Structures are given as C-alpha cells and as structure tokens.
C-alpha cells in the first residue's frame, strides 16, 4: 500500500496541453457529446490512475470559494483532508494564481499552509507533510513558462515569481546549502528546497521515487527554514 497523498490544484485552469476531453450531456432523452477545454482537473484524474485513487485526497472543488468561509470552517475542511496524508502534491500550472485576488482568498496557499503544520487531534499528532511541486507544461506543451535550462552554468532555473508566496518561501530554503556562483548568481545543488520540484513527465514514470524523496526531506525538516503562514 502506497503513502497517502493530498493533491492541491487549481481545478479550472486551462493553460495546459489539450487532452481532447469530451463532455456528455442529456437533452430530452438524447445524449450529446461536446468537446471542451482541458483543465488541470483532468491531469489530476491521470494522477489518480498513476498513484491509485484509494491513496489520494483532493483539494479544491470546481468553483468553490474561500471568500465566505469562516476561518474555522476552512481549518476544519482542510484538516479533514490533510490530517491522514504524509505527502502533499501541488500541481504547478501556468494559470493557478488569480492575479487580482488576495492569496489568502485562494485555496492552494491555505492547503500548503496546513500541509506544513503539525496537527494534534485527540491522542494523535500528524506530522507536517512532505511537499512535491509537480509542474505541468503550458498550452503549448512547454515548461519554459516556469523551468528553463542554463547551459553556461549547467543548471536549471525556476521562475518562482509565478508561484504563491508560501510555495516560493519554501524553496531554496536549506539552512546550509551547497552553492556556487556563476555569472553573478548562486547555483544550488543537492536537496536545497523543502518543496521538491519535478516535471509532470518525469513524475509520471518515477512517482514512487519522488514521493519517497519528499518524505526523506520531511524527515530532515530541521535542515530547512520552513514557512507555514500565508
């Protein structure tokens, strides 16, 4: 049996490659098939098939808003889903951030915040989760919107300006990182981030390995400056 995984994602983001999805609707007893845009939720469906549905709890529902929820309601809903998981996967997609909405009014920051907390219920304490950022390509099937390769410095660049602040704060946060300077910038090596980055195409073929790496990082959390507040 695999580890229990919580998945955080932006349900309706359509800035992803087309999977040629079709919806079926029934009108007056007749079934019609209509093409629709692929969204991140469709990739989560694939993720469930890869990992196993029994091992996954899902985050945001379609159209569900935080704006009219009391803090305790949010807290209870997220705790119920996250408490029994040991790893959180956050699907990093091009349109996951709503630019003109406060981050505290969006689901993903709250879900990451609670994933990084140690929570006690009755006589049981749940440890903070390991966290994996699974990066999806954009609608042009390119990762360049977030991940690029620097051949001169032989390193991978992450455009963390595209991320929610709580995710960004938990990357490049190893207390004593192994780093060098190239062209005036630091180049890191090793497990330099608490939140592990991996491309979707790589995660699909080695998901068990990445999940165990995230757990190992979690088990060495004292090596990182982790941030849990939005």
mmCIF file of N, CA, C and O in Angstrom, residues 31-69:
data_model
loop_
_atom_site.group_PDB
_atom_site.id
_atom_site.type_symbol
_atom_site.label_atom_id
_atom_site.label_comp_id
_atom_site.label_asym_id
_atom_site.label_seq_id
_atom_site.Cartn_x
_atom_site.Cartn_y
_atom_site.Cartn_z
ATOM 1 N N UNK A 31 -28.431 11.816 -25.813
ATOM 2 C CA UNK A 31 -27.104 12.127 -25.306
ATOM 3 C C UNK A 31 -26.282 12.817 -26.382
ATOM 4 O O UNK A 31 -26.196 12.338 -27.521
ATOM 5 N N UNK A 32 -25.701 13.951 -26.021
ATOM 6 C CA UNK A 32 -24.867 14.714 -26.948
ATOM 7 C C UNK A 32 -23.447 14.787 -26.381
ATOM 8 O O UNK A 32 -23.242 14.922 -25.173
ATOM 9 N N UNK A 33 -22.482 14.707 -27.266
ATOM 10 C CA UNK A 33 -21.074 14.794 -26.880
ATOM 11 C C UNK A 33 -20.503 16.119 -27.375
ATOM 12 O O UNK A 33 -20.634 16.455 -28.553
ATOM 13 N N UNK A 34 -19.912 16.879 -26.455
ATOM 14 C CA UNK A 34 -19.354 18.179 -26.812
ATOM 15 C C UNK A 34 -17.898 18.279 -26.346
ATOM 16 O O UNK A 34 -17.567 17.900 -25.224
ATOM 17 N N UNK A 35 -17.052 18.782 -27.227
ATOM 18 C CA UNK A 35 -15.648 18.963 -26.874
ATOM 19 C C UNK A 35 -15.508 20.127 -25.895
ATOM 20 O O UNK A 35 -16.280 21.090 -25.946
ATOM 21 N N UNK A 36 -14.556 20.045 -25.004
ATOM 22 C CA UNK A 36 -14.297 21.128 -24.057
ATOM 23 C C UNK A 36 -12.797 21.284 -23.841
ATOM 24 O O UNK A 36 -12.006 20.402 -24.165
ATOM 25 N N UNK A 37 -12.433 22.414 -23.273
ATOM 26 C CA UNK A 37 -11.019 22.679 -22.989
ATOM 27 C C UNK A 37 -10.525 21.760 -21.869
ATOM 28 O O UNK A 37 -11.250 21.493 -20.911
ATOM 29 N N UNK A 38 -9.312 21.297 -22.015
ATOM 30 C CA UNK A 38 -8.678 20.515 -20.955
ATOM 31 C C UNK A 38 -8.335 21.423 -19.790
ATOM 32 O O UNK A 38 -7.942 22.579 -19.980
ATOM 33 N N UNK A 39 -8.499 20.942 -18.588
ATOM 34 C CA UNK A 39 -8.187 21.721 -17.399
ATOM 35 C C UNK A 39 -7.293 20.894 -16.466
ATOM 36 O O UNK A 39 -7.128 19.690 -16.648
ATOM 37 N N UNK A 40 -6.757 21.540 -15.452
ATOM 38 C CA UNK A 40 -5.846 20.854 -14.531
ATOM 39 C C UNK A 40 -6.529 19.658 -13.875
ATOM 40 O O UNK A 40 -5.897 18.626 -13.632
ATOM 41 N N UNK A 41 -7.826 19.762 -13.619
ATOM 42 C CA UNK A 41 -8.554 18.638 -13.004
ATOM 43 C C UNK A 41 -8.414 17.359 -13.827
ATOM 44 O O UNK A 41 -8.388 16.254 -13.264
ATOM 45 N N UNK A 42 -8.282 17.474 -15.144
ATOM 46 C CA UNK A 42 -8.100 16.297 -15.991
ATOM 47 C C UNK A 42 -6.747 15.636 -15.743
ATOM 48 O O UNK A 42 -6.618 14.406 -15.808
ATOM 49 N N UNK A 43 -5.739 16.451 -15.447
ATOM 50 C CA UNK A 43 -4.428 15.896 -15.115
ATOM 51 C C UNK A 43 -4.453 15.239 -13.731
ATOM 52 O O UNK A 43 -3.750 14.260 -13.483
ATOM 53 N N UNK A 44 -5.271 15.780 -12.836
ATOM 54 C CA UNK A 44 -5.433 15.153 -11.525
ATOM 55 C C UNK A 44 -6.084 13.782 -11.677
ATOM 56 O O UNK A 44 -5.750 12.834 -10.961
ATOM 57 N N UNK A 45 -7.034 13.661 -12.627
ATOM 58 C CA UNK A 45 -7.617 12.347 -12.907
ATOM 59 C C UNK A 45 -6.531 11.347 -13.310
ATOM 60 O O UNK A 45 -6.531 10.193 -12.866
ATOM 61 N N UNK A 46 -5.597 11.787 -14.145
ATOM 62 C CA UNK A 46 -4.485 10.919 -14.550
ATOM 63 C C UNK A 46 -3.605 10.587 -13.353
ATOM 64 O O UNK A 46 -3.124 9.455 -13.211
ATOM 65 N N UNK A 47 -3.399 11.578 -12.505
ATOM 66 C CA UNK A 47 -2.592 11.362 -11.309
ATOM 67 C C UNK A 47 -3.218 10.292 -10.412
ATOM 68 O O UNK A 47 -2.521 9.435 -9.856
ATOM 69 N N UNK A 48 -4.533 10.320 -10.306
ATOM 70 C CA UNK A 48 -5.222 9.310 -9.509
ATOM 71 C C UNK A 48 -5.009 7.911 -10.076
ATOM 72 O O UNK A 48 -4.854 6.945 -9.317
ATOM 73 N N UNK A 49 -4.998 7.799 -11.386
ATOM 74 C CA UNK A 49 -4.771 6.499 -12.005
ATOM 75 C C UNK A 49 -3.342 6.024 -11.755
ATOM 76 O O UNK A 49 -3.096 4.823 -11.565
ATOM 77 N N UNK A 50 -2.403 6.939 -11.759
ATOM 78 C CA UNK A 50 -0.992 6.583 -11.561
ATOM 79 C C UNK A 50 -0.737 6.141 -10.127
ATOM 80 O O UNK A 50 -0.103 5.110 -9.875
ATOM 81 N N UNK A 51 -1.224 6.914 -9.164
ATOM 82 C CA UNK A 51 -0.941 6.655 -7.760
ATOM 83 C C UNK A 51 -1.924 5.662 -7.152
ATOM 84 O O UNK A 51 -1.577 4.865 -6.287
ATOM 85 N N UNK A 52 -3.168 5.710 -7.619
ATOM 86 C CA UNK A 52 -4.228 4.878 -7.048
ATOM 87 C C UNK A 52 -5.217 5.743 -6.293
ATOM 88 O O UNK A 52 -4.839 6.499 -5.390
ATOM 89 N N UNK A 53 -6.483 5.669 -6.655
ATOM 90 C CA UNK A 53 -7.493 6.557 -6.081
ATOM 91 C C UNK A 53 -7.616 6.409 -4.570
ATOM 92 O O UNK A 53 -7.916 7.374 -3.863
ATOM 93 N N UNK A 54 -7.385 5.196 -4.052
ATOM 94 C CA UNK A 54 -7.519 4.975 -2.611
ATOM 95 C C UNK A 54 -6.442 5.682 -1.802
ATOM 96 O O UNK A 54 -6.565 5.849 -0.587
ATOM 97 N N UNK A 55 -5.376 6.109 -2.478
ATOM 98 C CA UNK A 55 -4.261 6.750 -1.779
ATOM 99 C C UNK A 55 -4.270 8.266 -1.911
ATOM 100 O O UNK A 55 -3.306 8.928 -1.529
ATOM 101 N N UNK A 56 -5.364 8.845 -2.452
ATOM 102 C CA UNK A 56 -5.381 10.279 -2.741
ATOM 103 C C UNK A 56 -6.593 10.965 -2.113
ATOM 104 O O UNK A 56 -7.719 10.469 -2.182
ATOM 105 N N UNK A 57 -6.343 12.116 -1.490
ATOM 106 C CA UNK A 57 -7.390 13.056 -1.104
ATOM 107 C C UNK A 57 -7.216 14.305 -1.951
ATOM 108 O O UNK A 57 -6.092 14.763 -2.160
ATOM 109 N N UNK A 58 -8.324 14.854 -2.426
ATOM 110 C CA UNK A 58 -8.252 16.001 -3.330
ATOM 111 C C UNK A 58 -8.616 17.302 -2.635
ATOM 112 O O UNK A 58 -9.413 17.320 -1.697
ATOM 113 N N UNK A 59 -8.033 18.397 -3.143
ATOM 114 C CA UNK A 59 -8.299 19.721 -2.613
ATOM 115 C C UNK A 59 -9.485 20.387 -3.275
ATOM 116 O O UNK A 59 -10.578 19.837 -3.339
ATOM 117 N N UNK A 60 -9.260 21.557 -3.826
ATOM 118 C CA UNK A 60 -10.307 22.439 -4.342
ATOM 119 C C UNK A 60 -11.308 21.748 -5.252
ATOM 120 O O UNK A 60 -10.946 20.944 -6.103
ATOM 121 N N UNK A 61 -12.582 22.077 -5.079
ATOM 122 C CA UNK A 61 -13.625 21.634 -5.995
ATOM 123 C C UNK A 61 -13.876 22.753 -7.009
ATOM 124 O O UNK A 61 -13.508 23.897 -6.803
ATOM 125 N N UNK A 62 -14.540 22.414 -8.109
ATOM 126 C CA UNK A 62 -14.807 23.386 -9.162
ATOM 127 C C UNK A 62 -15.663 24.532 -8.629
ATOM 128 O O UNK A 62 -16.772 24.319 -8.141
ATOM 129 N N UNK A 63 -15.128 25.739 -8.714
ATOM 130 C CA UNK A 63 -15.898 26.921 -8.350
ATOM 131 C C UNK A 63 -16.029 27.181 -6.862
ATOM 132 O O UNK A 63 -16.673 28.145 -6.464
ATOM 133 N N UNK A 64 -15.422 26.351 -6.012
ATOM 134 C CA UNK A 64 -15.549 26.528 -4.573
ATOM 135 C C UNK A 64 -14.692 27.713 -4.120
ATOM 136 O O UNK A 64 -13.519 27.797 -4.445
ATOM 137 N N UNK A 65 -15.281 28.633 -3.386
ATOM 138 C CA UNK A 65 -14.587 29.860 -2.997
ATOM 139 C C UNK A 65 -14.346 29.897 -1.494
ATOM 140 O O UNK A 65 -15.131 29.380 -0.703
ATOM 141 N N UNK A 66 -13.261 30.556 -1.111
ATOM 142 C CA UNK A 66 -12.949 30.765 0.300
ATOM 143 C C UNK A 66 -13.591 32.023 0.863
ATOM 144 O O UNK A 66 -13.653 32.207 2.071
ATOM 145 N N UNK A 67 -14.062 32.900 0.007
ATOM 146 C CA UNK A 67 -14.392 34.256 0.425
ATOM 147 C C UNK A 67 -15.449 34.335 1.522
ATOM 148 O O UNK A 67 -15.414 35.225 2.359
ATOM 149 N N UNK A 68 -16.405 33.397 1.538
ATOM 150 C CA UNK A 68 -17.490 33.482 2.511
ATOM 151 C C UNK A 68 -17.366 32.415 3.595
ATOM 152 O O UNK A 68 -18.312 32.182 4.344
ATOM 153 N N UNK A 69 -16.186 31.769 3.687
ATOM 154 C CA UNK A 69 -15.961 30.758 4.708
ATOM 155 C C UNK A 69 -15.340 31.413 5.944
ATOM 156 O O UNK A 69 -14.448 32.243 5.839
#
